[in-house]
Amino acid sequence: MSTTQTRTEQAVVGRRVEFAFYSNLHGDAKTVWHPGTITATEPGLACIRLDGERRSGLHTPLDYEGLRYLDQVVAVPELPMGRFQPGTEHPGMHFVYGGVLVVEFDDGDLAAITDDRDKAEVAVAAYLREQAGLEAERAIGVELAALKPQWAVFEWQPEDAEYDWCWESAEEGDDQAVRIHYLPA
């Protein structure tokens, strides 16, 4: 039986795999392997979702040298859908200062997730200094003056969407609504 035929037989939905990015293939113990699951197959390709990721963004040839097939075949975990409470465990939400999560959106807008304006200002100012490289206190003050308090909801998007999640303005009392201080770019 050929290696290609064997790999085709192994490439089934739910197969646990280890994946190494091409730039990281060293052919030795230094190679970094990422665990994941095959979520779909196409002729000659496996769609892989790495553990901790939301998307099956890796469309990999079945015989790619950076793909190891493991023995386990499991049910492909369902992705969470619907509204959620944002936290640092979610993609794109990693900056916390003084207990306040600050999120930067692709268009450069920011949101500090808190109902306390003073805490929002401190966290956004820290973000602007540490992440955006803004050093002039006057410029930071101008930005902070533009913070707008509002209610928002965060919602998971389908796996094939452009973004993992989105946010929308909401009303107080909406299911899963959180208070944010929003800073448009």
PDB file of C-alpha atoms in Angstrom:
ATOM      1  CA  MET A   1       0.000   0.000   0.000  1.00  0.00           C
ATOM      2  CA  SER A   2       1.426   3.394  -0.955  1.00  0.00           C
ATOM      3  CA  THR A   3       2.081   6.159   1.542  1.00  0.00           C
ATOM      4  CA  THR A   4      -0.405   8.405  -0.289  1.00  0.00           C
ATOM      5  CA  GLN A   5      -3.118   5.748  -0.084  1.00  0.00           C
ATOM      6  CA  THR A   6      -2.396   5.188   3.623  1.00  0.00           C
ATOM      7  CA  ARG A   7      -2.615   8.904   4.335  1.00  0.00           C
ATOM      8  CA  THR A   8      -5.828   9.207   2.352  1.00  0.00           C
ATOM      9  CA  GLU A   9      -7.327   6.467   4.513  1.00  0.00           C
ATOM     10  CA  GLN A  10      -6.095   8.189   7.687  1.00  0.00           C
ATOM     11  CA  ALA A  11      -7.434  11.593   6.667  1.00  0.00           C
ATOM     12  CA  VAL A  12     -10.908  11.312   8.136  1.00  0.00           C
ATOM     13  CA  VAL A  13     -13.035  13.917   9.872  1.00  0.00           C
ATOM     14  CA  GLY A  14     -12.234  13.841  13.583  1.00  0.00           C
ATOM     15  CA  ARG A  15      -8.701  12.419  13.204  1.00  0.00           C
ATOM     16  CA  ARG A  16      -6.365  13.997  15.729  1.00  0.00           C
ATOM     17  CA  VAL A  17      -3.191  15.326  14.124  1.00  0.00           C
ATOM     18  CA  GLU A  18      -0.061  17.281  14.891  1.00  0.00           C
ATOM     19  CA  PHE A  19       0.859  20.085  12.513  1.00  0.00           C
ATOM     20  CA  ALA A  20       4.133  21.969  12.024  1.00  0.00           C
ATOM     21  CA  PHE A  21       4.283  25.138   9.968  1.00  0.00           C
ATOM     22  CA  TYR A  22       6.693  24.890   7.038  1.00  0.00           C
ATOM     23  CA  SER A  23       8.849  27.723   8.392  1.00  0.00           C
ATOM     24  CA  ASN A  24       9.289  25.686  11.571  1.00  0.00           C
ATOM     25  CA  LEU A  25      10.170  22.300  10.068  1.00  0.00           C
ATOM     26  CA  HIS A  26      13.652  21.371  11.214  1.00  0.00           C
ATOM     27  CA  GLY A  27      13.530  17.613  10.810  1.00  0.00           C
ATOM     28  CA  ASP A  28      14.630  17.190  14.396  1.00  0.00           C
ATOM     29  CA  ALA A  29      13.449  17.603  17.977  1.00  0.00           C
ATOM     30  CA  LYS A  30      13.376  21.418  17.592  1.00  0.00           C
ATOM     31  CA  THR A  31      10.290  21.295  15.368  1.00  0.00           C
ATOM     32  CA  VAL A  32       7.244  22.747  17.136  1.00  0.00           C
ATOM     33  CA  TRP A  33       4.192  20.533  16.645  1.00  0.00           C
ATOM     34  CA  HIS A  34       0.670  21.907  17.189  1.00  0.00           C
ATOM     35  CA  PRO A  35      -2.188  19.516  18.040  1.00  0.00           C
ATOM     36  CA  GLY A  36      -5.412  19.742  16.091  1.00  0.00           C
ATOM     37  CA  THR A  37      -8.303  17.903  14.461  1.00  0.00           C
ATOM     38  CA  ILE A  38      -9.292  17.278  10.853  1.00  0.00           C
ATOM     39  CA  THR A  39     -12.644  19.026  10.419  1.00  0.00           C
ATOM     40  CA  ALA A  40     -13.237  18.261   6.726  1.00  0.00           C
ATOM     41  CA  THR A  41     -11.541  16.663   3.767  1.00  0.00           C
ATOM     42  CA  GLU A  42     -11.364  17.562   0.111  1.00  0.00           C
ATOM     43  CA  PRO A  43      -9.664  15.569  -2.620  1.00  0.00           C
ATOM     44  CA  GLY A  44      -5.995  15.496  -1.623  1.00  0.00           C
ATOM     45  CA  LEU A  45      -6.468  17.968   1.269  1.00  0.00           C
ATOM     46  CA  ALA A  46      -7.291  17.934   4.965  1.00  0.00           C
ATOM     47  CA  CYS A  47      -8.901  20.957   6.649  1.00  0.00           C
ATOM     48  CA  ILE A  48      -7.387  21.268  10.110  1.00  0.00           C
ATOM     49  CA  ARG A  49      -8.479  23.268  13.145  1.00  0.00           C
ATOM     50  CA  LEU A  50      -5.626  23.640  15.612  1.00  0.00           C
ATOM     51  CA  ASP A  51      -6.545  23.281  19.269  1.00  0.00           C
ATOM     52  CA  GLY A  52      -7.470  26.651  20.736  1.00  0.00           C
ATOM     53  CA  GLU A  53      -8.393  28.102  17.334  1.00  0.00           C
ATOM     54  CA  ARG A  54     -11.884  28.728  15.984  1.00  0.00           C
ATOM     55  CA  ARG A  55     -11.210  28.222  12.302  1.00  0.00           C
ATOM     56  CA  SER A  56     -10.283  25.286  10.150  1.00  0.00           C
ATOM     57  CA  GLY A  57      -7.988  27.607   8.291  1.00  0.00           C
ATOM     58  CA  LEU A  58      -5.339  25.091   7.370  1.00  0.00           C
ATOM     59  CA  HIS A  59      -6.011  23.347   4.064  1.00  0.00           C
ATOM     60  CA  THR A  60      -3.095  20.958   3.979  1.00  0.00           C
ATOM     61  CA  PRO A  61      -2.026  18.338   1.429  1.00  0.00           C
ATOM     62  CA  LEU A  62      -2.517  14.862   2.872  1.00  0.00           C
ATOM     63  CA  ASP A  63       1.162  14.025   2.381  1.00  0.00           C
ATOM     64  CA  TYR A  64       2.572  17.300   3.772  1.00  0.00           C
ATOM     65  CA  GLU A  65       5.734  16.532   5.778  1.00  0.00           C
ATOM     66  CA  GLY A  66       4.538  18.747   8.634  1.00  0.00           C
ATOM     67  CA  LEU A  67       1.410  16.677   9.233  1.00  0.00           C
ATOM     68  CA  ARG A  68       1.418  13.740  11.632  1.00  0.00           C
ATOM     69  CA  TYR A  69      -1.656  11.545  11.878  1.00  0.00           C
ATOM     70  CA  LEU A  70      -2.430  10.350  15.411  1.00  0.00           C
ATOM     71  CA  ASP A  71      -4.384   7.231  16.329  1.00  0.00           C
ATOM     72  CA  GLN A  72      -7.369   8.991  17.915  1.00  0.00           C
ATOM     73  CA  VAL A  73     -10.528   9.783  15.952  1.00  0.00           C
ATOM     74  CA  VAL A  74     -12.940  11.965  17.925  1.00  0.00           C
ATOM     75  CA  ALA A  75     -16.114  13.915  17.336  1.00  0.00           C
ATOM     76  CA  VAL A  76     -15.236  17.352  15.945  1.00  0.00           C
ATOM     77  CA  PRO A  77     -16.076  19.775  18.757  1.00  0.00           C
ATOM     78  CA  GLU A  78     -18.882  22.194  18.010  1.00  0.00           C
ATOM     79  CA  LEU A  79     -17.836  25.816  17.982  1.00  0.00           C
ATOM     80  CA  PRO A  80     -19.601  28.058  20.453  1.00  0.00           C
ATOM     81  CA  MET A  81     -22.131  30.325  18.794  1.00  0.00           C
ATOM     82  CA  GLY A  82     -24.237  33.221  19.974  1.00  0.00           C
ATOM     83  CA  ARG A  83     -23.496  35.931  22.482  1.00  0.00           C
ATOM     84  CA  PHE A  84     -20.706  35.629  25.006  1.00  0.00           C
ATOM     85  CA  GLN A  85     -19.038  37.550  27.798  1.00  0.00           C
ATOM     86  CA  PRO A  86     -15.637  38.768  26.534  1.00  0.00           C
ATOM     87  CA  GLY A  87     -12.485  37.664  28.338  1.00  0.00           C
ATOM     88  CA  THR A  88      -8.777  37.128  27.810  1.00  0.00           C
ATOM     89  CA  GLU A  89      -9.362  33.511  26.798  1.00  0.00           C
ATOM     90  CA  HIS A  90     -10.968  34.719  23.559  1.00  0.00           C
ATOM     91  CA  PRO A  91      -9.031  35.497  20.358  1.00  0.00           C
ATOM     92  CA  GLY A  92      -7.967  39.128  20.013  1.00  0.00           C
ATOM     93  CA  MET A  93      -8.665  39.941  23.671  1.00  0.00           C
ATOM     94  CA  HIS A  94      -5.348  39.936  25.456  1.00  0.00           C
ATOM     95  CA  PHE A  95      -4.683  43.368  26.966  1.00  0.00           C
ATOM     96  CA  VAL A  96      -5.771  43.910  30.554  1.00  0.00           C
ATOM     97  CA  TYR A  97      -4.743  46.831  32.723  1.00  0.00           C
ATOM     98  CA  GLY A  98      -6.031  47.403  36.248  1.00  0.00           C
ATOM     99  CA  GLY A  99      -8.522  44.583  35.773  1.00  0.00           C
ATOM    100  CA  VAL A 100     -10.026  46.196  32.645  1.00  0.00           C
ATOM    101  CA  LEU A 101      -9.964  44.399  29.298  1.00  0.00           C
ATOM    102  CA  VAL A 102      -9.120  46.680  26.357  1.00  0.00           C
ATOM    103  CA  VAL A 103      -9.886  45.405  22.864  1.00  0.00           C
ATOM    104  CA  GLU A 104      -8.631  46.935  19.609  1.00  0.00           C
ATOM    105  CA  PHE A 105     -10.709  46.228  16.532  1.00  0.00           C
ATOM    106  CA  ASP A 106      -9.328  45.862  12.999  1.00  0.00           C
ATOM    107  CA  ASP A 107     -10.352  49.393  12.089  1.00  0.00           C
ATOM    108  CA  GLY A 108      -8.357  50.824  15.030  1.00  0.00           C
ATOM    109  CA  ASP A 109     -11.332  51.485  17.303  1.00  0.00           C
ATOM    110  CA  LEU A 110     -10.871  50.574  20.978  1.00  0.00           C
ATOM    111  CA  ALA A 111     -13.224  49.425  23.707  1.00  0.00           C
ATOM    112  CA  ALA A 112     -12.534  49.236  27.428  1.00  0.00           C
ATOM    113  CA  ILE A 113     -14.924  46.712  28.917  1.00  0.00           C
ATOM    114  CA  THR A 114     -16.030  48.262  32.198  1.00  0.00           C
ATOM    115  CA  ASP A 115     -18.825  50.418  33.529  1.00  0.00           C
ATOM    116  CA  ASP A 116     -16.348  52.604  35.443  1.00  0.00           C
ATOM    117  CA  ARG A 117     -15.186  55.589  33.368  1.00  0.00           C
ATOM    118  CA  ASP A 118     -12.157  56.281  35.559  1.00  0.00           C
ATOM    119  CA  LYS A 119     -10.927  52.698  35.204  1.00  0.00           C
ATOM    120  CA  ALA A 120     -11.622  52.823  31.454  1.00  0.00           C
ATOM    121  CA  GLU A 121      -9.504  55.965  31.091  1.00  0.00           C
ATOM    122  CA  VAL A 122      -6.582  54.451  33.007  1.00  0.00           C
ATOM    123  CA  ALA A 123      -6.716  51.218  30.985  1.00  0.00           C
ATOM    124  CA  VAL A 124      -7.067  52.959  27.602  1.00  0.00           C
ATOM    125  CA  ALA A 125      -4.231  55.367  28.463  1.00  0.00           C
ATOM    126  CA  ALA A 126      -2.022  52.386  29.326  1.00  0.00           C
ATOM    127  CA  TYR A 127      -3.006  50.698  26.061  1.00  0.00           C
ATOM    128  CA  LEU A 128      -2.221  53.818  24.042  1.00  0.00           C
ATOM    129  CA  ARG A 129       1.217  54.071  25.672  1.00  0.00           C
ATOM    130  CA  GLU A 130       2.156  50.389  25.660  1.00  0.00           C
ATOM    131  CA  GLN A 131       0.519  49.075  22.488  1.00  0.00           C
ATOM    132  CA  ALA A 132      -0.021  52.087  20.241  1.00  0.00           C
ATOM    133  CA  GLY A 133       3.241  53.857  21.102  1.00  0.00           C
ATOM    134  CA  LEU A 134       1.510  57.133  21.929  1.00  0.00           C
ATOM    135  CA  GLU A 135       3.722  59.025  24.376  1.00  0.00           C
ATOM    136  CA  ALA A 136       2.441  62.608  24.425  1.00  0.00           C
ATOM    137  CA  GLU A 137       0.192  62.996  27.454  1.00  0.00           C
ATOM    138  CA  ARG A 138      -1.736  65.768  25.721  1.00  0.00           C
ATOM    139  CA  ALA A 139      -2.552  63.465  22.792  1.00  0.00           C
ATOM    140  CA  ILE A 140      -3.590  60.734  25.221  1.00  0.00           C
ATOM    141  CA  GLY A 141      -5.848  63.245  26.994  1.00  0.00           C
ATOM    142  CA  VAL A 142      -7.509  64.168  23.697  1.00  0.00           C
ATOM    143  CA  GLU A 143      -8.168  60.479  23.007  1.00  0.00           C
ATOM    144  CA  LEU A 144      -9.584  59.878  26.495  1.00  0.00           C
ATOM    145  CA  ALA A 145     -11.978  62.805  26.113  1.00  0.00           C
ATOM    146  CA  ALA A 146     -13.479  60.985  23.111  1.00  0.00           C
ATOM    147  CA  LEU A 147     -14.362  57.826  25.097  1.00  0.00           C
ATOM    148  CA  LYS A 148     -18.078  57.130  24.750  1.00  0.00           C
ATOM    149  CA  PRO A 149     -19.903  54.955  27.283  1.00  0.00           C
ATOM    150  CA  GLN A 150     -22.372  52.543  25.738  1.00  0.00           C
ATOM    151  CA  TRP A 151     -23.806  49.061  25.996  1.00  0.00           C
ATOM    152  CA  ALA A 152     -22.561  46.312  23.695  1.00  0.00           C
ATOM    153  CA  VAL A 153     -22.977  42.616  22.996  1.00  0.00           C
ATOM    154  CA  PHE A 154     -20.269  40.303  21.686  1.00  0.00           C
ATOM    155  CA  GLU A 155     -21.278  37.427  19.437  1.00  0.00           C
ATOM    156  CA  TRP A 156     -19.448  34.464  17.911  1.00  0.00           C
ATOM    157  CA  GLN A 157     -19.506  34.248  14.135  1.00  0.00           C
ATOM    158  CA  PRO A 158     -19.658  31.071  12.038  1.00  0.00           C
ATOM    159  CA  GLU A 159     -16.379  29.287  11.323  1.00  0.00           C
ATOM    160  CA  ASP A 160     -16.221  30.533   7.724  1.00  0.00           C
ATOM    161  CA  ALA A 161     -16.821  34.203   8.656  1.00  0.00           C
ATOM    162  CA  GLU A 162     -14.106  36.819   8.203  1.00  0.00           C
ATOM    163  CA  TYR A 163     -13.814  37.373  11.973  1.00  0.00           C
ATOM    164  CA  ASP A 164     -14.181  35.036  14.952  1.00  0.00           C
ATOM    165  CA  TRP A 165     -16.574  37.392  16.728  1.00  0.00           C
ATOM    166  CA  CYS A 166     -18.225  40.752  16.315  1.00  0.00           C
ATOM    167  CA  TRP A 167     -19.756  43.320  18.620  1.00  0.00           C
ATOM    168  CA  GLU A 168     -22.854  45.434  18.273  1.00  0.00           C
ATOM    169  CA  SER A 169     -24.356  48.308  20.178  1.00  0.00           C
ATOM    170  CA  ALA A 170     -27.020  47.180  22.611  1.00  0.00           C
ATOM    171  CA  GLU A 171     -29.441  48.473  25.189  1.00  0.00           C
ATOM    172  CA  GLU A 172     -29.120  48.083  28.928  1.00  0.00           C
ATOM    173  CA  GLY A 173     -30.844  44.842  29.863  1.00  0.00           C
ATOM    174  CA  ASP A 174     -30.165  43.089  26.532  1.00  0.00           C
ATOM    175  CA  ASP A 175     -29.139  39.481  27.054  1.00  0.00           C
ATOM    176  CA  GLN A 176     -25.366  39.365  27.729  1.00  0.00           C
ATOM    177  CA  ALA A 177     -24.939  43.140  27.262  1.00  0.00           C
ATOM    178  CA  VAL A 178     -21.838  44.656  28.839  1.00  0.00           C
ATOM    179  CA  ARG A 179     -20.940  48.246  29.511  1.00  0.00           C
ATOM    180  CA  ILE A 180     -18.011  49.504  27.461  1.00  0.00           C
ATOM    181  CA  HIS A 181     -16.204  52.774  26.900  1.00  0.00           C
ATOM    182  CA  TYR A 182     -15.744  53.040  23.159  1.00  0.00           C
ATOM    183  CA  LEU A 183     -13.013  55.051  21.416  1.00  0.00           C
ATOM    184  CA  PRO A 184     -13.461  55.419  17.652  1.00  0.00           C
ATOM    185  CA  ALA A 185     -10.261  55.520  15.583  1.00  0.00           C
TER     186      ALA A 185
END
